[in-house]
Coordinates of C-alpha atoms in Angstrom, one line a residue:
Chain Z
X15 CA 142.3 131.9 90.2
X16 CA 139.0 131.6 88.5
X17 CA 136.6 133.6 90.7
X18 CA 133.9 130.9 90.6
X19 CA 136.3 128.3 91.8
X20 CA 137.6 130.6 94.4
X21 CA 134.0 131.3 95.6
X22 CA 133.3 127.5 95.8
X23 CA 136.6 126.9 97.7
X24 CA 136.0 129.7 100.2
X25 CA 132.4 128.7 100.8
X26 CA 133.5 125.1 101.3
X27 CA 136.0 126.3 103.9
X28 CA 133.1 127.9 105.7
X29 CA 130.9 124.8 105.2
X30 CA 133.5 122.5 106.7
X31 CA 134.0 124.5 109.9
X32 CA 130.3 125.0 110.3
X33 CA 129.7 121.3 109.8
X34 CA 132.1 120.4 112.5
X35 CA 130.7 123.0 114.8
X36 CA 127.2 121.8 114.3
X37 CA 127.8 118.0 114.6
X38 CA 127.3 115.7 117.5
X39 CA 128.2 112.6 115.5
X40 CA 131.8 111.7 114.9
X41 CA 131.3 111.0 111.2
X42 CA 129.9 114.4 110.5
X43 CA 132.7 116.1 112.4
X44 CA 135.2 114.1 110.4
X45 CA 133.5 115.1 107.2
X46 CA 133.8 118.8 108.2
X47 CA 137.5 118.4 108.8
X48 CA 138.1 116.7 105.5
X49 CA 136.1 119.4 103.6
X50 CA 138.4 122.0 105.2
X51 CA 141.5 120.1 104.2
X52 CA 140.2 119.6 100.6
X53 CA 139.1 123.1 100.1
X54 CA 142.3 124.8 101.2
X55 CA 144.5 122.6 99.0
X56 CA 144.2 124.5 95.8
X57 CA 144.3 127.8 97.7
X58 CA 147.7 126.7 99.0
X59 CA 149.0 125.6 95.6
X60 CA 147.6 128.6 93.6
X61 CA 151.0 130.1 93.1
X62 CA 152.4 127.2 91.1
X63 CA 156.0 127.3 92.3
X64 CA 157.5 124.1 93.7
X65 CA 157.8 125.4 97.2
X66 CA 154.1 126.0 97.5
X67 CA 153.4 122.6 96.0
X68 CA 155.7 121.0 98.6
X69 CA 153.9 122.9 101.3
X70 CA 150.6 121.7 100.0
X71 CA 151.7 118.1 99.8
X72 CA 153.1 118.2 103.4
X73 CA 149.9 119.8 104.7
X74 CA 147.6 117.4 102.9
X75 CA 149.5 114.3 104.1
X76 CA 149.6 115.4 107.7
X77 CA 146.0 116.5 107.8
X78 CA 144.9 113.3 106.0
X79 CA 146.8 111.2 108.5
X80 CA 145.2 113.1 111.4
X81 CA 141.7 112.7 109.8
X82 CA 142.3 108.9 109.4
X83 CA 143.4 108.7 113.0
X84 CA 140.2 110.5 114.1
X85 CA 138.1 108.0 112.1
X86 CA 140.0 105.1 113.6
X87 CA 139.6 106.5 117.1
X88 CA 135.8 107.1 116.6
X89 CA 135.2 103.6 115.1
X90 CA 137.2 102.1 118.0
X91 CA 135.0 104.0 120.4
X92 CA 131.9 102.9 118.5
X93 CA 133.1 99.3 118.6
X94 CA 133.9 99.3 122.3
X95 CA 131.0 101.3 123.6
X96 CA 128.5 101.6 120.8
X97 CA 128.5 105.4 121.1
X98 CA 129.0 107.7 118.1
X99 CA 128.3 110.8 120.0
X100 CA 131.1 113.3 120.4
X101 CA 130.5 114.0 124.0
X102 CA 130.5 110.3 124.9
X103 CA 134.1 109.4 124.2
X104 CA 134.6 107.1 127.1
X105 CA 137.1 104.5 125.8
X106 CA 140.6 105.6 127.0
X107 CA 142.3 104.2 123.9
X108 CA 139.9 106.1 121.6
X109 CA 140.2 109.4 123.5
X110 CA 144.0 109.3 123.6
X111 CA 144.2 108.4 119.9
X112 CA 141.7 111.2 119.2
X113 CA 143.7 113.8 121.1
X114 CA 146.9 112.8 119.3
X115 CA 145.2 113.1 116.0
X116 CA 143.8 116.6 116.8
X117 CA 147.2 117.6 118.1
X118 CA 148.7 116.6 114.8
X119 CA 145.9 118.6 113.1
X120 CA 146.6 121.9 114.9
X121 CA 150.3 121.5 115.2
X122 CA 150.9 120.9 118.9
X123 CA 154.3 119.6 119.9
X124 CA 155.6 116.9 119.5
X125 CA 153.5 116.7 116.3
X126 CA 154.4 120.2 115.2
X127 CA 157.2 119.6 112.7
X128 CA 155.1 120.2 109.6
X129 CA 153.9 123.6 110.6
X130 CA 156.9 125.9 110.0
X131 CA 157.7 124.2 106.7
X132 CA 154.2 124.4 105.5
X133 CA 153.7 128.1 106.5
X134 CA 157.0 129.0 104.9
X135 CA 155.9 127.8 101.6
X136 CA 152.7 129.8 101.5
X137 CA 151.8 133.4 100.8
X138 CA 150.7 135.4 103.7
X139 CA 147.0 135.4 103.0
X140 CA 146.8 131.6 102.8
X141 CA 149.1 131.3 105.8
X142 CA 146.6 133.5 107.7
X143 CA 143.7 131.3 106.8
X144 CA 145.7 128.3 107.9
X145 CA 146.7 129.8 111.2
X146 CA 143.3 131.0 112.2
X147 CA 140.3 129.5 110.4
X148 CA 141.7 126.0 110.2
X149 CA 142.2 125.9 113.9
X150 CA 138.6 126.6 114.8
X151 CA 137.1 123.2 113.8
X152 CA 139.6 121.0 115.7
X153 CA 139.3 123.2 118.7
X154 CA 135.6 122.8 118.7
X155 CA 136.1 119.0 119.0
X156 CA 138.9 119.3 121.6
X157 CA 136.8 121.5 123.8
X158 CA 133.9 119.0 123.6
X159 CA 136.0 116.0 124.5
X160 CA 138.5 117.5 126.9
X161 CA 136.9 116.1 130.0
X162 CA 137.4 112.5 128.9
X163 CA 141.0 112.8 127.9
X164 CA 143.9 111.7 130.0
X165 CA 145.1 114.9 132.0
X166 CA 148.7 113.9 131.7
X167 CA 148.5 113.9 128.0
X168 CA 146.9 117.4 127.9
X169 CA 149.5 118.8 130.3
X170 CA 152.4 117.3 128.4
X171 CA 151.1 118.5 125.0
X172 CA 150.6 122.0 126.4
X173 CA 153.9 122.4 128.2
X174 CA 155.9 120.8 125.3
X175 CA 154.2 123.0 122.8
X176 CA 155.0 126.2 124.7
X177 CA 158.6 125.2 125.2
X178 CA 159.1 124.1 121.6
X179 CA 157.3 127.1 120.3
X180 CA 159.7 129.3 122.2
X181 CA 163.0 127.5 121.5
X182 CA 162.2 126.7 117.9
X183 CA 161.5 130.3 117.1
X184 CA 164.7 131.7 118.5
X185 CA 166.9 131.0 115.6
X186 CA 164.5 132.0 112.8
X187 CA 164.9 134.9 110.4
X188 CA 162.0 134.1 108.2
X189 CA 158.8 135.8 109.6
X190 CA 156.4 133.0 108.5
X191 CA 158.4 130.4 110.5
X192 CA 158.5 132.8 113.5
X193 CA 154.7 133.1 113.2
X194 CA 154.4 129.3 112.9
X195 CA 156.4 128.8 116.2
X196 CA 154.3 131.5 117.8
X197 CA 151.2 129.5 116.7
X198 CA 152.6 126.4 118.4
X199 CA 153.4 128.2 121.6
X200 CA 149.9 129.8 121.7
X201 CA 148.2 126.4 121.1
X202 CA 150.2 125.1 124.0
X203 CA 148.7 127.8 126.3
X204 CA 145.2 126.9 125.0
X205 CA 145.6 123.2 125.6
X206 CA 147.1 123.5 129.1
X207 CA 144.0 125.0 130.6
X208 CA 141.3 123.2 128.7
X209 CA 140.8 120.5 131.4
X210 CA 140.2 123.2 134.1
X211 CA 138.4 126.0 132.4
X212 CA 137.4 125.6 128.7
X213 CA 136.2 129.2 128.5
X214 CA 139.8 130.4 129.0
X215 CA 140.7 128.2 126.0
X216 CA 138.1 130.1 124.0
X217 CA 139.4 133.4 125.2
X218 CA 143.0 132.4 124.3
X219 CA 141.9 131.2 120.9
X220 CA 140.0 134.4 120.2
X221 CA 142.7 136.7 121.2
X222 CA 145.3 134.6 119.4
X223 CA 143.3 134.8 116.2
X224 CA 143.0 138.6 116.5
X225 CA 146.7 139.1 117.2
X226 CA 148.0 136.8 114.6
X227 CA 145.6 138.3 112.0
X228 CA 147.1 141.7 112.9
X229 CA 150.6 140.3 112.4
X230 CA 149.9 138.5 109.1
X231 CA 148.0 141.5 107.7
X232 CA 150.8 143.8 108.6
X233 CA 153.4 141.7 106.9
X234 CA 151.1 141.5 103.8
X235 CA 150.6 145.2 103.7
X236 CA 154.4 145.9 103.9
X237 CA 155.3 143.0 101.6
X238 CA 157.8 141.6 104.1
X239 CA 158.7 138.1 104.8
X240 CA 162.1 138.3 106.4
X241 CA 163.6 140.3 109.3
X242 CA 165.8 142.1 106.7
X243 CA 162.9 143.6 104.9
X244 CA 161.0 144.1 108.1
X245 CA 163.7 146.6 109.0
X246 CA 162.7 148.9 106.2
X247 CA 159.0 149.1 106.8
X248 CA 159.4 152.3 108.8
X249 CA 160.0 154.2 105.6
X250 CA 157.0 152.8 103.9
X251 CA 154.4 153.1 106.6
X252 CA 155.6 154.7 109.8
X253 CA 152.3 154.5 111.7
X254 CA 151.8 150.8 110.9
X255 CA 155.4 150.2 112.0
X256 CA 154.8 151.7 115.5
X257 CA 151.4 149.9 115.8
X258 CA 152.9 146.6 114.7
X259 CA 155.7 146.9 117.4
X260 CA 152.9 147.1 120.0
X261 CA 151.0 144.2 118.3
X262 CA 154.1 142.0 118.5
X263 CA 154.5 142.8 122.1
X264 CA 150.8 141.9 122.5
X265 CA 151.6 138.5 121.0
X266 CA 154.4 138.2 123.5
X267 CA 151.8 138.7 126.3
X268 CA 152.9 141.9 127.8
X269 CA 150.4 144.1 129.8
X270 CA 148.6 146.5 129.2
X271 CA 148.0 144.9 125.8
X272 CA 145.4 142.3 124.8
X273 CA 147.8 139.4 124.8
X274 CA 148.3 139.7 128.5
X275 CA 144.6 138.7 129.1
X276 CA 144.7 135.0 128.2
X277 CA 148.1 134.4 129.9
X278 CA 147.0 136.2 133.1
X279 CA 143.7 134.3 133.3
X280 CA 145.4 131.0 132.5
X281 CA 148.1 131.5 135.1
X282 CA 145.5 132.5 137.6
X283 CA 143.4 129.3 136.8
X284 CA 146.5 127.1 137.1
X285 CA 147.4 128.5 140.5
X286 CA 143.8 128.1 141.6
X287 CA 144.0 124.5 140.6
X288 CA 147.1 124.1 142.8
X289 CA 149.5 123.6 139.9
X290 CA 152.2 126.2 140.7
X291 CA 155.0 124.3 138.9
X292 CA 153.2 124.0 135.6
X293 CA 152.3 127.7 135.9
X294 CA 155.9 128.6 136.4
X295 CA 157.0 126.5 133.5
X296 CA 154.5 128.1 131.2
X297 CA 155.5 131.6 132.3
X298 CA 159.1 130.9 131.7
X299 CA 158.4 129.3 128.3
X300 CA 156.4 132.4 127.3
X301 CA 159.6 134.4 128.2
X302 CA 161.5 132.5 125.5
X303 CA 158.8 133.4 122.9
X304 CA 158.9 137.0 124.1
X305 CA 162.6 137.2 123.2
X306 CA 162.0 136.7 119.5
X307 CA 159.0 139.0 119.5
X308 CA 161.3 141.6 121.0
X309 CA 163.8 140.9 118.4
X310 CA 161.2 141.7 115.7
X311 CA 160.3 144.9 117.5
X312 CA 164.0 145.8 117.8
X313 CA 164.5 145.3 114.0
X314 CA 161.4 147.2 113.2
X315 CA 161.3 150.2 115.4
X316 CA 163.9 150.3 118.2
X317 CA 167.1 150.6 116.1
X318 CA 166.7 152.5 112.9
X319 CA 164.0 155.1 112.9
X320 CA 163.8 158.0 113.3
X321 CA 167.3 158.8 112.0
X322 CA 169.0 160.5 109.1
X323 CA 169.0 158.2 106.2
X324 CA 171.9 157.9 103.7
X325 CA 169.6 157.0 100.8
X326 CA 166.2 158.2 99.6
X327 CA 163.2 156.6 101.3
X328 CA 160.6 155.1 99.0
X329 CA 157.6 157.1 97.7
X330 CA 154.6 156.5 99.9
X331 CA 152.0 156.0 97.2
X332 CA 148.4 155.3 98.1
X333 CA 148.1 151.5 98.5
X334 CA 145.5 149.5 96.7
X335 CA 145.1 146.9 99.5
X336 CA 142.1 147.0 101.8
X337 CA 143.4 148.3 105.1
X338 CA 140.2 148.1 107.2
X339 CA 140.7 144.5 108.5
X340 CA 144.3 145.4 109.4
X341 CA 143.1 148.5 111.3
X342 CA 140.4 146.5 113.1
X343 CA 142.7 143.7 114.1
X344 CA 145.5 145.9 115.2
X345 CA 143.3 148.1 117.3
X346 CA 141.7 145.0 118.9
X347 CA 145.1 143.4 119.5
X348 CA 146.2 146.5 121.4
X349 CA 143.3 147.6 123.4
X350 CA 141.1 144.7 124.6
X351 CA 142.6 144.2 128.1
X352 CA 140.2 146.5 130.0
X353 CA 137.4 144.4 128.5
X354 CA 138.5 141.3 130.3
X355 CA 135.4 140.9 132.6
X356 CA 133.0 141.4 129.6
X357 CA 134.9 138.8 127.5
X358 CA 134.9 136.4 130.4
X359 CA 131.2 136.8 130.7
X360 CA 130.8 136.3 127.0
X361 CA 132.5 133.0 127.0
X362 CA 131.0 131.4 130.1
Chain T
X30 CA 134.0 79.4 109.1
X31 CA 136.1 80.9 111.7
X32 CA 139.2 79.4 110.1
X33 CA 138.2 80.8 106.8
X34 CA 137.7 84.3 108.2
X35 CA 141.1 84.0 109.9
X36 CA 142.6 83.2 106.5
X37 CA 140.9 86.2 104.9
X38 CA 142.1 88.5 107.7
X39 CA 145.7 87.3 107.4
X40 CA 145.5 87.9 103.6
X41 CA 144.2 91.4 104.4
X42 CA 147.2 92.2 106.6
X43 CA 149.6 90.8 104.0
X44 CA 147.9 92.8 101.3
X45 CA 148.1 96.0 103.3
X46 CA 151.8 95.4 104.1
X47 CA 152.3 94.9 100.4
X48 CA 150.8 98.3 99.7
X49 CA 152.5 100.2 102.5
X50 CA 156.0 98.9 101.8
X51 CA 156.3 101.3 98.9
X52 CA 156.8 99.2 95.7
X53 CA 156.1 100.5 92.2
X54 CA 152.5 101.8 92.2
X55 CA 151.5 99.1 89.8
X56 CA 152.3 96.4 92.4
X57 CA 150.8 98.5 95.1
X58 CA 147.6 98.5 93.2
X59 CA 147.8 94.7 93.1
X60 CA 148.1 94.7 96.9
X61 CA 145.1 97.0 97.1
X62 CA 143.1 94.6 94.9
X63 CA 144.0 91.7 97.2
X64 CA 143.2 93.7 100.3
X65 CA 139.9 95.0 99.1
X66 CA 138.9 91.5 97.8
X67 CA 139.5 89.7 101.0
X68 CA 138.0 92.7 102.9
X69 CA 134.8 92.0 100.9
X70 CA 135.1 88.4 102.0
X71 CA 135.4 89.4 105.6
X72 CA 132.3 91.7 105.2
X73 CA 130.3 88.8 103.7
X74 CA 131.3 86.6 106.6
X75 CA 129.9 89.3 108.9
X76 CA 126.6 89.3 107.1
X77 CA 127.0 92.5 105.2
X78 CA 126.6 91.0 101.7
X79 CA 125.1 94.2 100.1
X80 CA 127.9 96.4 101.3
X81 CA 130.5 93.8 100.1
X82 CA 128.9 93.8 96.7
X83 CA 128.9 97.6 96.5
X84 CA 132.6 97.7 97.6
X85 CA 133.6 95.1 95.0
X86 CA 131.7 96.8 92.2
X87 CA 132.5 100.5 92.9
X88 CA 135.8 100.4 94.7
X89 CA 137.5 97.5 92.9
X90 CA 135.6 97.6 89.7
X91 CA 135.4 101.4 89.3
X92 CA 138.0 103.3 91.2
X93 CA 140.8 100.8 91.4
X94 CA 140.5 100.0 87.7
X95 CA 140.9 103.6 86.8
X96 CA 143.8 103.9 89.2
X97 CA 145.5 100.8 87.7
X98 CA 145.2 102.3 84.2
X99 CA 146.7 105.6 85.4
X100 CA 149.5 103.8 87.2
X101 CA 150.2 101.8 84.0
X102 CA 150.6 105.1 82.1
X103 CA 153.3 106.1 84.6
X104 CA 155.3 102.9 84.1
X105 CA 158.9 102.8 85.1
X106 CA 161.8 101.1 83.2
X107 CA 163.0 99.4 86.4
X108 CA 160.0 98.6 88.6
X109 CA 160.6 97.6 92.2
X110 CA 158.5 94.7 93.4
X111 CA 158.6 93.2 96.9
X112 CA 161.9 91.3 96.2
X113 CA 164.1 94.4 95.7
X114 CA 166.1 95.4 98.7
X115 CA 164.5 98.6 99.8
X116 CA 160.9 97.3 99.5
X117 CA 161.8 94.1 101.3
X118 CA 163.2 96.1 104.2
X119 CA 159.9 97.9 104.6
X120 CA 158.0 94.6 104.3
X121 CA 160.0 93.0 107.0
X122 CA 159.7 96.0 109.3
X123 CA 155.9 96.2 108.9
X124 CA 155.5 92.4 109.4
X125 CA 157.6 92.6 112.5
X126 CA 155.5 95.5 113.8
X127 CA 152.2 93.7 113.1
X128 CA 153.5 90.5 114.9
X129 CA 154.6 92.6 117.8
X130 CA 151.2 94.3 118.2
X131 CA 149.4 91.0 117.7
X132 CA 151.5 89.5 120.4
X133 CA 150.6 92.4 122.7
X134 CA 146.9 92.1 122.1
X135 CA 146.8 88.2 121.9
X136 CA 143.9 86.8 124.0
X137 CA 143.0 83.3 125.1
X138 CA 140.7 80.8 123.5
X139 CA 137.7 82.6 125.2
X140 CA 138.4 86.0 123.7
X141 CA 136.3 87.1 120.8
X142 CA 133.8 85.2 118.7
X143 CA 132.7 85.8 115.2
X144 CA 129.4 87.8 115.4
X145 CA 127.3 89.1 112.6
X146 CA 126.2 92.6 111.8
X147 CA 122.9 92.3 113.7
X148 CA 121.2 90.2 116.3
X149 CA 119.6 87.4 114.5
X150 CA 122.2 85.2 112.8
X151 CA 120.6 84.4 109.4
X152 CA 116.9 84.9 109.9
X153 CA 116.3 88.5 108.9
X154 CA 115.5 90.1 105.5
X155 CA 116.7 93.6 106.5
X156 CA 120.4 93.2 107.5
X157 CA 122.4 95.9 109.1
X158 CA 124.0 97.1 106.0
X159 CA 120.9 97.4 103.8
X160 CA 118.9 99.2 106.4
X161 CA 121.9 101.4 106.9
X162 CA 121.8 102.4 103.2
X163 CA 118.1 103.0 103.6
X164 CA 118.6 105.3 106.6
X165 CA 121.2 107.2 104.7
X166 CA 118.7 108.1 102.1
X167 CA 115.9 108.9 104.5
X168 CA 117.0 110.4 107.9
X169 CA 120.5 111.0 106.7
X170 CA 119.5 113.0 103.6
X171 CA 121.3 116.1 104.7
X172 CA 124.6 114.2 105.0
X173 CA 124.0 112.7 101.6
X174 CA 123.6 116.2 100.1
X175 CA 126.8 117.3 101.8
X176 CA 128.6 114.2 100.4
X177 CA 127.5 115.1 96.9
X178 CA 128.8 118.6 97.5
X179 CA 132.1 117.2 98.7
X180 CA 132.3 115.1 95.5
X181 CA 131.8 118.2 93.4
X182 CA 134.4 120.0 95.5
X183 CA 136.9 117.2 95.0
X184 CA 136.4 117.4 91.3
X185 CA 137.0 121.1 91.3
X186 CA 140.0 120.8 93.6
X187 CA 141.6 118.2 91.3
X188 CA 140.9 120.2 88.2
X189 CA 142.3 123.3 89.8
X190 CA 145.4 121.4 90.9
X191 CA 146.1 120.0 87.4
X192 CA 145.2 123.2 85.5
X193 CA 147.8 124.6 83.3
X194 CA 149.6 121.3 82.2
X195 CA 153.2 121.6 82.9
X196 CA 153.1 125.4 83.7
X197 CA 150.7 124.7 86.6
X198 CA 151.0 123.1 90.0
X199 CA 152.0 119.6 88.9
X200 CA 154.8 119.8 86.4
X201 CA 154.4 116.2 85.5
X202 CA 150.9 116.8 84.0

């Protein structure tokens, strides 16, 4: 793409999220969300094949619907209560509509159907931006308004998302769809605790961004998008393969890796709030997700290498990709659990 | 006055149903014209005459005219208006939905009155909409600059999406 256009699109992506973060008026927050949607559209369609265009169209339609619903909810609230401020969303119709719109924006179940198809049509870098950066602005709004939203809706969205994220990902062989369902499941974990302890939502969001960045960047470095090709990464980059196995288990939430931190803290908060059944449901649903992460680890490391090969392994030429972000994210995705008290203090 | 506003609002709903029921884009543009026109009438009844004028001139007279010309370029040999079976199905479904929701929210004779944009009915020079525009240029200057940036961004997005004619993103270009 033309570098000037690319620079303007990326800076507009930054502008949109910053605008939503900095706003206390609904219109400005809506503007930020729309800027994000607009700016990522050409990035998604830059590889001009029909699958990417289809993904762009689906993404644009769902995000535009969600943004229109947000506008509708905020004008309803302004009509009923006269308040345009984000923190004063007191009308129950408006707050429910608003939560539904934001659930559509970030891909929470039952409004998740667009996410696997959209992610499948994109290349891995744009998919990474979609899964991480585009989630920040809606979450800023959700965290600010969570106290006024019906608790049943939040719990339903969270539990359904985790279950759907687990079950939907079970039959997938395409890695981008697996990562989409993993995103849905992690969003479910973030939403379930937001009414009790919003800082745990921030921790969950932060650790999810780190872990999924590690996953996406690994797949980008190894040029793999299916489990078939994932099985041959050990011959291209053995160190990365072993580190990725651990990063996938971190996504699954196993101790002593980073992914355990949010799940542990959220389950602890749920039991402190006297909600043992919801906590059990969430833990069991995370088990379903863990199955397909384990399947990826199995395909990558636990079956084939190291063994005697019956063909020549590929030449390991020096790669031209920048590996520093991958190294950073992978290390952080594996080793952050002992920092739990520091991170909790950072987000309080 | 109330009856007239009621007529305009009914026409608005019918126009929006005509757009949403998926006819040929040329007829959908007609539905948009009707909806925007009566929407302007509703705005005038509210006291927002300046905003209604701006809407008429810029939205109807600028953007919708351009859209109608572009839709005319994409003419079909067998256009589907609101009488054809598939479109009529959508029309009936939407009208049914609207009447259901209206029945749900129907109030008594005491519910709702037609109020204007600001407090005094007709005795002010600075109405709500004009002073809104003035505030947008003074206190809301930052938002205005961001709106200008978004307009530029939209131009670049559209140019990028249609770049490359039929080898690019949109093969129909």
